[in-house]
CSV table of C-alpha atoms and ligand atoms in Angstrom, one decimal:
chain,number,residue,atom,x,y,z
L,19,UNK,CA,3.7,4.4,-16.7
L,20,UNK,CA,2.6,3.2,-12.7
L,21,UNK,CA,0.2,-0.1,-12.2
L,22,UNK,CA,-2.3,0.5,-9.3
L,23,UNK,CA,-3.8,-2.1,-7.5
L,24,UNK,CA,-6.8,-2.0,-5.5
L,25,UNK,CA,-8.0,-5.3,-3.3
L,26,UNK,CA,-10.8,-6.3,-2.1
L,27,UNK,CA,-10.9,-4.0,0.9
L,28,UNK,CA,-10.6,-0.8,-1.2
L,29,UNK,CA,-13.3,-1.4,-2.8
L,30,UNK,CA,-15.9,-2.8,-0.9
L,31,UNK,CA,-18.8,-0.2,-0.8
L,32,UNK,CA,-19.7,2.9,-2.9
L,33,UNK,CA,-17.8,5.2,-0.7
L,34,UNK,CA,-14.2,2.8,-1.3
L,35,UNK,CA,-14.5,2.8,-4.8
L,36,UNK,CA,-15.3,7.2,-4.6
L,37,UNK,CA,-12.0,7.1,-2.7
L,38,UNK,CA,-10.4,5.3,-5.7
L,39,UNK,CA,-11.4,7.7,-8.1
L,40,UNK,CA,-9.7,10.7,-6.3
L,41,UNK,CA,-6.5,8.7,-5.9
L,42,UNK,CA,-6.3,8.2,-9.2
L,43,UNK,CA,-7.1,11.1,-10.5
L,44,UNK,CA,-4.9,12.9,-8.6
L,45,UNK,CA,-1.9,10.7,-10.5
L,46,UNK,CA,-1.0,12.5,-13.5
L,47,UNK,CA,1.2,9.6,-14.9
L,48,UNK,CA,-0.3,6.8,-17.6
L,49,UNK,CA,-2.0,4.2,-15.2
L,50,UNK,CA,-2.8,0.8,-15.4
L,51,UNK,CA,-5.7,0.3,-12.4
L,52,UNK,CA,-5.9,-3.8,-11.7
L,53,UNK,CA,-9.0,-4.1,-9.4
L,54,UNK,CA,-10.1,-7.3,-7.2
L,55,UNK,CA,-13.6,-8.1,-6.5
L,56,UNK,CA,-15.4,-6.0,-4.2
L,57,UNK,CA,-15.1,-7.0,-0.4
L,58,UNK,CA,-15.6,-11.0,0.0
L,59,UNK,CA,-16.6,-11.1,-3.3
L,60,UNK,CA,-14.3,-14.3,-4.2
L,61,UNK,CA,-15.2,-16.0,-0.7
L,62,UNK,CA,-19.1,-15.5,-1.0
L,63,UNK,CA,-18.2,-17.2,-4.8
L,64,UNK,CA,-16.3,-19.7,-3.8
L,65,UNK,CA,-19.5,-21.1,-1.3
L,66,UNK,CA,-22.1,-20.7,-5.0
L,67,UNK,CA,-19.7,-23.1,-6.0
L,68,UNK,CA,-19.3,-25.1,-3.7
L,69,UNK,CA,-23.1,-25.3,-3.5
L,70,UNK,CA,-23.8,-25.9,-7.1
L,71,UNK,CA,-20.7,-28.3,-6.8
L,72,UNK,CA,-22.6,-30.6,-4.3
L,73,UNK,CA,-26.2,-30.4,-6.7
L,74,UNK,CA,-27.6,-27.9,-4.0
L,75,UNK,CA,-30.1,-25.6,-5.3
L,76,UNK,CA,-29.5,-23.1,-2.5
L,77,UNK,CA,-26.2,-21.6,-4.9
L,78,UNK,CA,-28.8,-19.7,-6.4
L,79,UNK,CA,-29.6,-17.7,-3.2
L,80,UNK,CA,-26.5,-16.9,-2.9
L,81,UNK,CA,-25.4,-15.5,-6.2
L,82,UNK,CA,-28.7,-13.9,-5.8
L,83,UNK,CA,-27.1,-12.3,-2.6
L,84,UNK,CA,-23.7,-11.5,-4.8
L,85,UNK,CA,-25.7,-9.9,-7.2
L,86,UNK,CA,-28.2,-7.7,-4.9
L,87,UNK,CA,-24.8,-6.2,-3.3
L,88,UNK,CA,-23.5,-5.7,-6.8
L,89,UNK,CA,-26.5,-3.6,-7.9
L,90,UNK,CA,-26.5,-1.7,-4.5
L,91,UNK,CA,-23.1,-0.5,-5.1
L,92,UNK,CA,-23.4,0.9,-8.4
L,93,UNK,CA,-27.1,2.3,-7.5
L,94,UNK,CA,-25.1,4.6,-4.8
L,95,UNK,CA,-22.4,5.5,-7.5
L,96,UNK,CA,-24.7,6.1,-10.7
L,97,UNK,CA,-28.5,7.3,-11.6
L,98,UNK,CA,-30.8,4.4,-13.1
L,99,UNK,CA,-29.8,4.6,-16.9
L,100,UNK,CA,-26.0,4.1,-16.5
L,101,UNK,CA,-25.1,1.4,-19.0
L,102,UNK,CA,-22.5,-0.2,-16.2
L,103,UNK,CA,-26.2,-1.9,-14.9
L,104,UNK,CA,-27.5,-3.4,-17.6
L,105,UNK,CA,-23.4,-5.0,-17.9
L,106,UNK,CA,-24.1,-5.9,-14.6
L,107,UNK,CA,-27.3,-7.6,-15.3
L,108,UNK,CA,-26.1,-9.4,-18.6
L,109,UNK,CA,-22.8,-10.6,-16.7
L,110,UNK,CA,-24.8,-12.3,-14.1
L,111,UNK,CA,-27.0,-14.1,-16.4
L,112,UNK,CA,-24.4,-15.4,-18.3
L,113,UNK,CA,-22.7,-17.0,-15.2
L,114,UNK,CA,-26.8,-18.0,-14.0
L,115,UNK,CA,-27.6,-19.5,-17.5
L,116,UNK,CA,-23.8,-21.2,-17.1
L,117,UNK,CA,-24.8,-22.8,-13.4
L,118,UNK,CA,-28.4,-24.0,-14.9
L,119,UNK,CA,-27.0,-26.1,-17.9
L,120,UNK,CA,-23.3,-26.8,-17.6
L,121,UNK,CA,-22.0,-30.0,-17.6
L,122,UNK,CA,-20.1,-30.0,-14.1
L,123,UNK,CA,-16.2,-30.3,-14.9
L,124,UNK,CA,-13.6,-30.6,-12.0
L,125,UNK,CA,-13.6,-29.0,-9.1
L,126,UNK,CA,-10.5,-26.4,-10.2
L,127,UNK,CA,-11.7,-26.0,-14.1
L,128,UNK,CA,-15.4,-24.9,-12.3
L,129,UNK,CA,-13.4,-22.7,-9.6
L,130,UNK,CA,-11.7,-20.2,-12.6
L,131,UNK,CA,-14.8,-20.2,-15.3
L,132,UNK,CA,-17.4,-18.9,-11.5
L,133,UNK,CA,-15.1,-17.1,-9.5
L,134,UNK,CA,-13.0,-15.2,-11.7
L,135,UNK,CA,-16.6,-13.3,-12.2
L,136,UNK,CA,-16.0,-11.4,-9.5
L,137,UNK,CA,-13.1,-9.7,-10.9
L,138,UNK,CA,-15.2,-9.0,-14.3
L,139,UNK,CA,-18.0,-7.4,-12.1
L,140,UNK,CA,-15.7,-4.7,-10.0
L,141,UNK,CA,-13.7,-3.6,-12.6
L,142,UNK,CA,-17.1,-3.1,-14.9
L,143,UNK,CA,-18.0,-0.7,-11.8
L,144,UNK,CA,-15.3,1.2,-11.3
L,145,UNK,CA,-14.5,1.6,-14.9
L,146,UNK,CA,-17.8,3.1,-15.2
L,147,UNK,CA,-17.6,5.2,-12.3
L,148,UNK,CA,-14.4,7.0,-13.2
L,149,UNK,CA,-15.7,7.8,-16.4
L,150,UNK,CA,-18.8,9.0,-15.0
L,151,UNK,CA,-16.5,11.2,-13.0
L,152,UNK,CA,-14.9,12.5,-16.4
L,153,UNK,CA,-11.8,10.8,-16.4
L,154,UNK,CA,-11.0,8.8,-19.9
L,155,UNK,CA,-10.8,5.5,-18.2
L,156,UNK,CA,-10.8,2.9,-20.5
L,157,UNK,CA,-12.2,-0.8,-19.0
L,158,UNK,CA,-9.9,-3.9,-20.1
L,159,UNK,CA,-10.8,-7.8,-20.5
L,160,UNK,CA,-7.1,-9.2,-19.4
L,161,UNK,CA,-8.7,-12.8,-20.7
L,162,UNK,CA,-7.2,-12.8,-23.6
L,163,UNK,CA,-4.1,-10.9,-23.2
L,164,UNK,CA,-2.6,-12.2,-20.0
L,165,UNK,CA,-1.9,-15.9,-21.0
L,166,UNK,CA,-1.0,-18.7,-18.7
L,167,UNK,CA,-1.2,-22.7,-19.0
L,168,UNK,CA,-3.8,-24.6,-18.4
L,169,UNK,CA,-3.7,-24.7,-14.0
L,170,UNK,CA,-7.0,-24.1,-13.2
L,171,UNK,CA,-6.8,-22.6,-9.7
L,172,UNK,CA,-3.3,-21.7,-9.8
L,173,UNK,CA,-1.9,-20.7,-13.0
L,174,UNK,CA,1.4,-19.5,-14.4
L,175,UNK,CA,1.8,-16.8,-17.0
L,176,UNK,CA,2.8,-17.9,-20.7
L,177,UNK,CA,5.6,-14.7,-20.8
L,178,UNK,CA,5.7,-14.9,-24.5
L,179,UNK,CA,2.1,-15.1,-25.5
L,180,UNK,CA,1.9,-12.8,-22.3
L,181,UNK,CA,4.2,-9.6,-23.6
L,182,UNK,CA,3.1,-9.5,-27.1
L,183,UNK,CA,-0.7,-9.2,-26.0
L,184,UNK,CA,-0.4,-7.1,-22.8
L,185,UNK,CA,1.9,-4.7,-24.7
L,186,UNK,CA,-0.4,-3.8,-27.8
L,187,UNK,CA,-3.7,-3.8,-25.8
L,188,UNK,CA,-1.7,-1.5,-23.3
L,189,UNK,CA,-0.7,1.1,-25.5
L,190,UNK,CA,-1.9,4.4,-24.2
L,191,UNK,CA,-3.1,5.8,-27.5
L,192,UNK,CA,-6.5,6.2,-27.0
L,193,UNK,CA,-6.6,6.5,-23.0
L,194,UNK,CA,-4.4,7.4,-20.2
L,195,UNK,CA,-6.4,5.1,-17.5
L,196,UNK,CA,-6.9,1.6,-17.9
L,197,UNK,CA,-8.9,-0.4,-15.7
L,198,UNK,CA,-8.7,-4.0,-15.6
L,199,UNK,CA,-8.9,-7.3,-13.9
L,200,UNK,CA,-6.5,-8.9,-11.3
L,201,UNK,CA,-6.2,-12.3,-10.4
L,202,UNK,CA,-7.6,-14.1,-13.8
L,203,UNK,CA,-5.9,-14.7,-17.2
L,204,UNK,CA,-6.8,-16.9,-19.6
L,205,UNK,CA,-5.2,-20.2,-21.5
L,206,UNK,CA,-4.6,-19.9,-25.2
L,207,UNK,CA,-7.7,-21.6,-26.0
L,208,UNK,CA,-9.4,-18.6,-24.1
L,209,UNK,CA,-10.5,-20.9,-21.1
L,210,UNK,CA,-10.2,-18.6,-17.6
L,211,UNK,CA,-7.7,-19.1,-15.5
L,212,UNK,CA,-7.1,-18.0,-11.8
L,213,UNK,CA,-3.3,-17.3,-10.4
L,214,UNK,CA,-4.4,-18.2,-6.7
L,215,UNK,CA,-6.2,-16.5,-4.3
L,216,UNK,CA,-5.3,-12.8,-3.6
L,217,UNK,CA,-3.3,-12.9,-6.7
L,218,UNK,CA,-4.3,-9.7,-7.6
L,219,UNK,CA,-1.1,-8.2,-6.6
L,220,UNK,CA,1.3,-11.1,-8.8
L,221,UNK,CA,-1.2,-9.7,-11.9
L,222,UNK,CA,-0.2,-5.9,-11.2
L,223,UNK,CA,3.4,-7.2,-11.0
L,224,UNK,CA,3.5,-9.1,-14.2
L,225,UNK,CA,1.9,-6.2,-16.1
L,226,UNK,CA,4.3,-3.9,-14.4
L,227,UNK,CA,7.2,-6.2,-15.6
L,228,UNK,CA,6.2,-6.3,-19.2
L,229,UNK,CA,5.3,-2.6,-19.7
L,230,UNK,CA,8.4,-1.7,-17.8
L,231,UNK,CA,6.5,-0.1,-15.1
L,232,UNK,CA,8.4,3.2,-13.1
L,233,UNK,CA,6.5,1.4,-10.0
L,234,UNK,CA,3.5,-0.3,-8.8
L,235,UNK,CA,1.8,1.2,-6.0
L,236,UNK,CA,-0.6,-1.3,-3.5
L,237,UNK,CA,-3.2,0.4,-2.0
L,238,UNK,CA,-4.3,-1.5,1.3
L,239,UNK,CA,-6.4,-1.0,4.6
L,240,UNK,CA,-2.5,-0.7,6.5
L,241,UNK,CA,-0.4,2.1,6.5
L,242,UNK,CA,2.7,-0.5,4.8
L,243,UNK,CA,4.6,-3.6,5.7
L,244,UNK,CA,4.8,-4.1,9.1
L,245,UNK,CA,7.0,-6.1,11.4
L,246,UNK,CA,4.1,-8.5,12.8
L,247,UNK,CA,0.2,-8.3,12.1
L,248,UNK,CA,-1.3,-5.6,14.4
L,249,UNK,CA,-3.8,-8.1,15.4
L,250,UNK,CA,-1.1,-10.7,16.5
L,251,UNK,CA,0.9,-8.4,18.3
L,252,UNK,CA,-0.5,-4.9,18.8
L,253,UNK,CA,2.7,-2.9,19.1
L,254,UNK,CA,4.0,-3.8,15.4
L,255,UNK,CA,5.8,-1.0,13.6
L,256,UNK,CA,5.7,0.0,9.8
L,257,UNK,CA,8.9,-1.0,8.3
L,258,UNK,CA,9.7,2.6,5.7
L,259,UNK,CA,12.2,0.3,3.3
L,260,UNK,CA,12.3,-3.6,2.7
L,261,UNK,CA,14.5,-4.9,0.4
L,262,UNK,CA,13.1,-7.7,-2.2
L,263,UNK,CA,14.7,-10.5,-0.7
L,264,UNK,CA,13.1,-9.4,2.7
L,265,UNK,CA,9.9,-9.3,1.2
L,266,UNK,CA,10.1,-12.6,-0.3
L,267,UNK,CA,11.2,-14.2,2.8
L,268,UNK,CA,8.2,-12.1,4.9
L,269,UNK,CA,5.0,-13.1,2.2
L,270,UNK,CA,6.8,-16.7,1.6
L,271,UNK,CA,6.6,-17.0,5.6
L,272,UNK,CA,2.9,-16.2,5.5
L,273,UNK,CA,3.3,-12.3,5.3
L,274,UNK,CA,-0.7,-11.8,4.2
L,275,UNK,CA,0.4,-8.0,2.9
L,276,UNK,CA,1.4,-8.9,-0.7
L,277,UNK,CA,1.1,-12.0,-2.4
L,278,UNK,CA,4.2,-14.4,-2.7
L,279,UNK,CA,4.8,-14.4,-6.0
L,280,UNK,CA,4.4,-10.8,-6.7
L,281,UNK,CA,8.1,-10.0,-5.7
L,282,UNK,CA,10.0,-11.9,-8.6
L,283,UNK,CA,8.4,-10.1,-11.6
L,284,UNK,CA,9.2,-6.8,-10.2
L,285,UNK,CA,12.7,-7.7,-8.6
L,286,UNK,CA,14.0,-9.0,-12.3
L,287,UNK,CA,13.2,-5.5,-13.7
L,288,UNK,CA,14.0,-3.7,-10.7
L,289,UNK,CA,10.9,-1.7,-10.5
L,290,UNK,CA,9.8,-0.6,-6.8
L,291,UNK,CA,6.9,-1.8,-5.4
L,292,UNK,CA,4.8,1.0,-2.7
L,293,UNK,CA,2.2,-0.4,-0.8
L,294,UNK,CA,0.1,2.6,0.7
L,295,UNK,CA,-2.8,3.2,2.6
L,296,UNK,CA,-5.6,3.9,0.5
L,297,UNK,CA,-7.3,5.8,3.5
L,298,UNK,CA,-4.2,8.2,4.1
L,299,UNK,CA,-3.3,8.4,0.9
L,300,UNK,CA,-0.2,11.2,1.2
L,301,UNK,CA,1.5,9.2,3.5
L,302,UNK,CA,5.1,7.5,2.6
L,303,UNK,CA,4.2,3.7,3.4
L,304,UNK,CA,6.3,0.8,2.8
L,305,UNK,CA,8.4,0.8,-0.4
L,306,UNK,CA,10.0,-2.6,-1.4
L,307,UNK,CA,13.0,-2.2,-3.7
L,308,UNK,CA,17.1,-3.5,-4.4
L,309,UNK,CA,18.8,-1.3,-2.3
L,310,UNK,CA,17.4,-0.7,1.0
L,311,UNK,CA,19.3,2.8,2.8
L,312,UNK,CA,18.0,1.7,6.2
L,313,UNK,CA,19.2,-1.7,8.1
L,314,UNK,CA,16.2,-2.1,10.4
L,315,UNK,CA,17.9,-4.6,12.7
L,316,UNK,CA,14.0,-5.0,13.7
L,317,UNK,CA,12.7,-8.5,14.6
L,318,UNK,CA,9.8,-9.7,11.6
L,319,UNK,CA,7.6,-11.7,13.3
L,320,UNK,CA,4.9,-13.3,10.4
L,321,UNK,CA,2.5,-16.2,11.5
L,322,UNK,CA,1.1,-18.5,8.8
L,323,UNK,CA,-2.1,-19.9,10.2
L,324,UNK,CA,-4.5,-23.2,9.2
L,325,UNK,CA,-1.3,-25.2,8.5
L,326,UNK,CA,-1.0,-29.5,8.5
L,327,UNK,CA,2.1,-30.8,9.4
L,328,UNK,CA,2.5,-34.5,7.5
L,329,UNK,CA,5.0,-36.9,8.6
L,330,UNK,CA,6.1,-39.1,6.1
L,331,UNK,CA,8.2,-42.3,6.3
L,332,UNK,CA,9.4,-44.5,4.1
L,333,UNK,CA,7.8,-48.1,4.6
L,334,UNK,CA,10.9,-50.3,4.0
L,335,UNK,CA,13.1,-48.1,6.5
L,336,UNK,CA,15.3,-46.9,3.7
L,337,UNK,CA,16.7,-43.7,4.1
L,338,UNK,CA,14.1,-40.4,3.6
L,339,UNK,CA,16.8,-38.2,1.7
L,340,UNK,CA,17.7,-39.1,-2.3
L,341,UNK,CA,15.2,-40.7,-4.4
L,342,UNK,CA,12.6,-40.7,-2.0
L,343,UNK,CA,13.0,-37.0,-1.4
L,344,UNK,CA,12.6,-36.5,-4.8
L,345,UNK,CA,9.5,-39.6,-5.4
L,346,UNK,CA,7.7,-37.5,-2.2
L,347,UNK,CA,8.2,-33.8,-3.6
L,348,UNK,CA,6.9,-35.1,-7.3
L,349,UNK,CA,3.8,-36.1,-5.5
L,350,UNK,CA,3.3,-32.4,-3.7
L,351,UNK,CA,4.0,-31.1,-6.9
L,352,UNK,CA,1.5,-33.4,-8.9
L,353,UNK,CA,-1.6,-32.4,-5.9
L,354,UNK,CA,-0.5,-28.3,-6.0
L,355,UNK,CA,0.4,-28.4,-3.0
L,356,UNK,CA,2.7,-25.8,-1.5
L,357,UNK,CA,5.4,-27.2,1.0
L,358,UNK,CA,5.9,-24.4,3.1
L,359,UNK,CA,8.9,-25.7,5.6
L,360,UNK,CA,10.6,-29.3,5.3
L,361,UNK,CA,12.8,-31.1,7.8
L,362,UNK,CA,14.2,-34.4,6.9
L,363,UNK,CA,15.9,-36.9,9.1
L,364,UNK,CA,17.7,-40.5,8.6
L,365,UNK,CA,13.8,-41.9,8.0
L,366,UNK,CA,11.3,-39.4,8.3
L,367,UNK,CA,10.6,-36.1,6.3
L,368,UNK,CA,7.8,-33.4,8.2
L,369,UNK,CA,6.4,-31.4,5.7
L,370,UNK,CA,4.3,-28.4,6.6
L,371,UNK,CA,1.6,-27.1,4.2
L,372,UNK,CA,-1.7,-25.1,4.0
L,373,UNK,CA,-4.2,-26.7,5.2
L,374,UNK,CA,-6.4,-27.6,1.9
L,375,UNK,CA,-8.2,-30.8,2.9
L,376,UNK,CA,-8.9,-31.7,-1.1
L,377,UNK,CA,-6.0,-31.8,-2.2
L,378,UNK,CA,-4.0,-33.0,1.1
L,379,UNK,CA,-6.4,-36.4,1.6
L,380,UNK,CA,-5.8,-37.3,-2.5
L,381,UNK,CA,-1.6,-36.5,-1.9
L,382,UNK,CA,-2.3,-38.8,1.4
L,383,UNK,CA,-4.0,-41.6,-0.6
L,384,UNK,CA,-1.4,-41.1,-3.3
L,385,UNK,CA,1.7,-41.5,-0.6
L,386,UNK,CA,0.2,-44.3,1.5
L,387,UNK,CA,1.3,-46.9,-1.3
L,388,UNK,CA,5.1,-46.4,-0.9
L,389,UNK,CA,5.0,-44.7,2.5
L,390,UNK,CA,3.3,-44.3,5.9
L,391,UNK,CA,1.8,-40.8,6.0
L,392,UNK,CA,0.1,-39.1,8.9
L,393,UNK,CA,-0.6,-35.5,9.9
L,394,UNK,CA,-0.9,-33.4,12.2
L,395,UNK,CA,-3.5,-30.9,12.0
L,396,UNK,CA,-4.6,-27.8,13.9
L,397,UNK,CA,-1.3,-26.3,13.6
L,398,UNK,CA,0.6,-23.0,12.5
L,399,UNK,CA,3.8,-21.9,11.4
L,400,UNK,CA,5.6,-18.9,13.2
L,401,UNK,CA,8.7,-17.2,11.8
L,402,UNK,CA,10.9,-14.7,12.9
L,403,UNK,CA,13.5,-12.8,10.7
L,404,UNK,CA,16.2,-11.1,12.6
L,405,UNK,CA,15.5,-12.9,16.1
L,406,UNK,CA,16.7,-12.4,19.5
L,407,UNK,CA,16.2,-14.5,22.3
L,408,UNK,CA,13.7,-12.2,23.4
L,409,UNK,CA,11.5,-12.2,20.2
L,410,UNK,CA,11.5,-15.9,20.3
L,411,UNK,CA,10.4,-15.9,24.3
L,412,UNK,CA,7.8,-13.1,23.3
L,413,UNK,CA,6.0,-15.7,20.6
L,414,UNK,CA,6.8,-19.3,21.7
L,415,UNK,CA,6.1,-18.9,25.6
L,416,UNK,CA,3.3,-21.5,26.9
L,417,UNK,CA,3.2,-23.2,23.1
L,418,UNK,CA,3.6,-26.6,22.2
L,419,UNK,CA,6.4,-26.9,19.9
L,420,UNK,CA,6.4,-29.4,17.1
L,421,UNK,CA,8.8,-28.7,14.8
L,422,UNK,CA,11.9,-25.6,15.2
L,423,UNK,CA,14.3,-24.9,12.4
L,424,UNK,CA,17.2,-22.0,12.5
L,425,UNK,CA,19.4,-20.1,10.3
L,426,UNK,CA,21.4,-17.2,11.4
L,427,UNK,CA,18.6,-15.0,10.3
L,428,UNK,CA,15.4,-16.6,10.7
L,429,UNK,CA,14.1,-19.1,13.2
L,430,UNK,CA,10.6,-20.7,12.6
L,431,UNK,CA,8.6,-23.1,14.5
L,432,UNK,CA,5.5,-25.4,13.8
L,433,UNK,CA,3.5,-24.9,17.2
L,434,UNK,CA,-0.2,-26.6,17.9
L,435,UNK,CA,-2.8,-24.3,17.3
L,436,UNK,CA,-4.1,-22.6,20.9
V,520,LIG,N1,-10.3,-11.5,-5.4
V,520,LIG,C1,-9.2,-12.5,-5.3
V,520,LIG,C2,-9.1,-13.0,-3.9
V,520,LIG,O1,-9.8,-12.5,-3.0
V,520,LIG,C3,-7.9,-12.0,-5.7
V,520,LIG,C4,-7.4,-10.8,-4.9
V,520,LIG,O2,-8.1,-10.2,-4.1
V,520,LIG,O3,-6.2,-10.5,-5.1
V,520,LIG,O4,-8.4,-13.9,-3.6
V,521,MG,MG1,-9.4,-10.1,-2.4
């Protein structure tokens, strides 16, 4: 069997999610389809709850907005009396008639039970529309069957709860499509979960891993992996093979193509990993995979953007390394907070991470009683894999340099934000 996913991107208007269903219908394989929420679906959530977060009545013009586009999609795809509407409309009062009398929890716990809706609402459409089409696609609550702990916002999969479920739901008896949800799982207790945003891609990995996927194709809006984001530097080239520890490396950097974390599920059962342009379908793309044929000596350039760089020293002048390594990396740990590049010294440590001002000023409050703590915001992280002196000339010229750390194959820098 092959996992499909489709982002955002793919299926952001009537005509995306038409190109999904010949895609997939031209794949003669079993297929598991994992679907994102349509467009900005997850950003134009995240600002409802944010909204009904603050006690502003306004969230309800804005899920009103969510669900106008919603209805406009699947009034392009199907006539009037298609029962994938009246889902529609029953989904959306659930989450309306949850905003109107809930007891506001935390900030993460809200964030998974309202924006994992998104998810619910795509794959409801496109389910529908590929059996409208006449293919026996069968839709798939992953709540339930993909368990992870109890991290709102950023989850990890339970493997053994995980396997068990995923395998007996997944068993292409009665169906050779299934169509189901990326990014969201759900605890034990059958509270949602979220595995971080665009984690749509780490979902279609773990269910590749535990039904011992052939491969997992990635449909996107670019022709592959490239060596540098076209928009960054226009003459980037698609790279044709990537091994997995290059890929890590690349999304770990800031690589936006695939998410982090997809690489290890895939990697530990050796299954490949295409990502493909969903608007040139026949063409080869990127594939990711152990053993790579072709050495592309090729400089990587990947840019991780909306970065703080926090400078941390111990108050009593005692050294930075030992214990108080390990006191300062409990605390990122205890906030969620991703380091992203670390340099220590005799008495300072720089630590730079995304730039997530709720959890950064708490970790800052948190550090101030054992150390002094100030960032540096405003800044990004540049990396290059494979660098010559003229790749690092190319990105660095004219920037103010912060930070620069080498290793014979990658050099990265912390530069101020122009
Ligand atoms: N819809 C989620 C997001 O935008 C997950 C994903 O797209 O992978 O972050
Ligand atoms: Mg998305």
């Amino acid at each position: 069997m092959i996992v499909y996913k489709f982002g955002g991107a793919s299926v952001r208007d009537a005509g995306g999610i038409r190109n999904l269903a010949k895609i997939v219908s031209d794949e003669k394989e079993n297929l598991v389809v994992v679907v994102s929420a349509f467009g900005k679906t997850t950003n134009a959530l995240e600002k409802v709850l944010k909204t009904w977060m603050a006690g502003d009545g306004d969230y309800k013009d804005l899920l009103d907005n969510i669900y106008r586009y919603h209805l406009s999609v699947a009034g392009d795809l199907f006539p009037s009396g298609n029962s994938a509407r009246s889902r529609i409309d029953v989904s959306f009062s659930l989450l309306g008639e949850y905003l109107k009398t809930h007891k506001k929890r935390d900030y993460d716990y809200e964030y998974d039970q309202i924006v994992s809706f998104g998810e619910i609402w795509s794959t409801i459409i496109v389910a529908a529309f590929l059996q409208y089409t006449g293919l026996k696609a069968e839709w798939t609550n992953i709540r339930g069957n993909l368990i992870t702990d109890n991290r709102f916002r950023d989850a990890d999969i339970l493997w053994n709860e995980s396997t068990v479920r995923i395998k007996s739901v997944f068993n292409f008896r009665g169906t050779n499509i299934y169509v189901t949800q990326g990014f969201i799982g759900s605890t034990i207790a059958g509270q949602t979960t979220t595995l971080g945003r665009e984690g749509s891609d780490y979902t279609a990995a773990l269910i590749a891993n535990i039904l011992d996927a052939e491969r997992v194709v990635v449909w996107k809006d670019v022709p592959g992996l490239l060596n540098a984001d076209p928009k960054w530097l226009p003459d980037s080239c698609r790279l044709e093979e990537v091994s997995y520890r290059e890929a890590v490396e690349m999304t770990f950097s800031g690589a936006k193509v695939i998410h982090p974390k997809t690489i290890k599920p895939l990697h530990n059962k050796g299954i490949p990993l295409y990502v493909k342009s969903f608007l040139v379908p026949g063409e080869a793309g990127t594939v990711i995979k152990s053993e790579t044929a072709l050495k592309h000596g090729l400089p990587v350039f990947v840019k991780k953007e909306n970065q703080i760089m926090v400078s941390i020293l111990p108050k009593d002048f005692s050294f930075a390394m030992g214990e108080n390594l390990s006191r300062i990396f409990y605390l990122f740990i205890q906030h969620g907070i991703k380091v992203n590049m670390v340099e220590a010294s005799a008495i300072s440590i720089d630590v730079c991470i995304d730039d997530d001002r709720t959890r950064v000023e708490t970790l800052i409050g948190d550090l101030s009683a054992q150390f002094s703590a100030a960032y540096n915001d405003n800044v990004e992280m540049l990396s290059i894999r494979h660098y010559t002196p003229e790749a690092i000339e190319r990105i660095t010229a004219g920037r103010e340099i912060l930070l620069e750390q080498r290793t014979r194959s990658s050099v990265r820098f912390v530069v101020r934000k122009t």
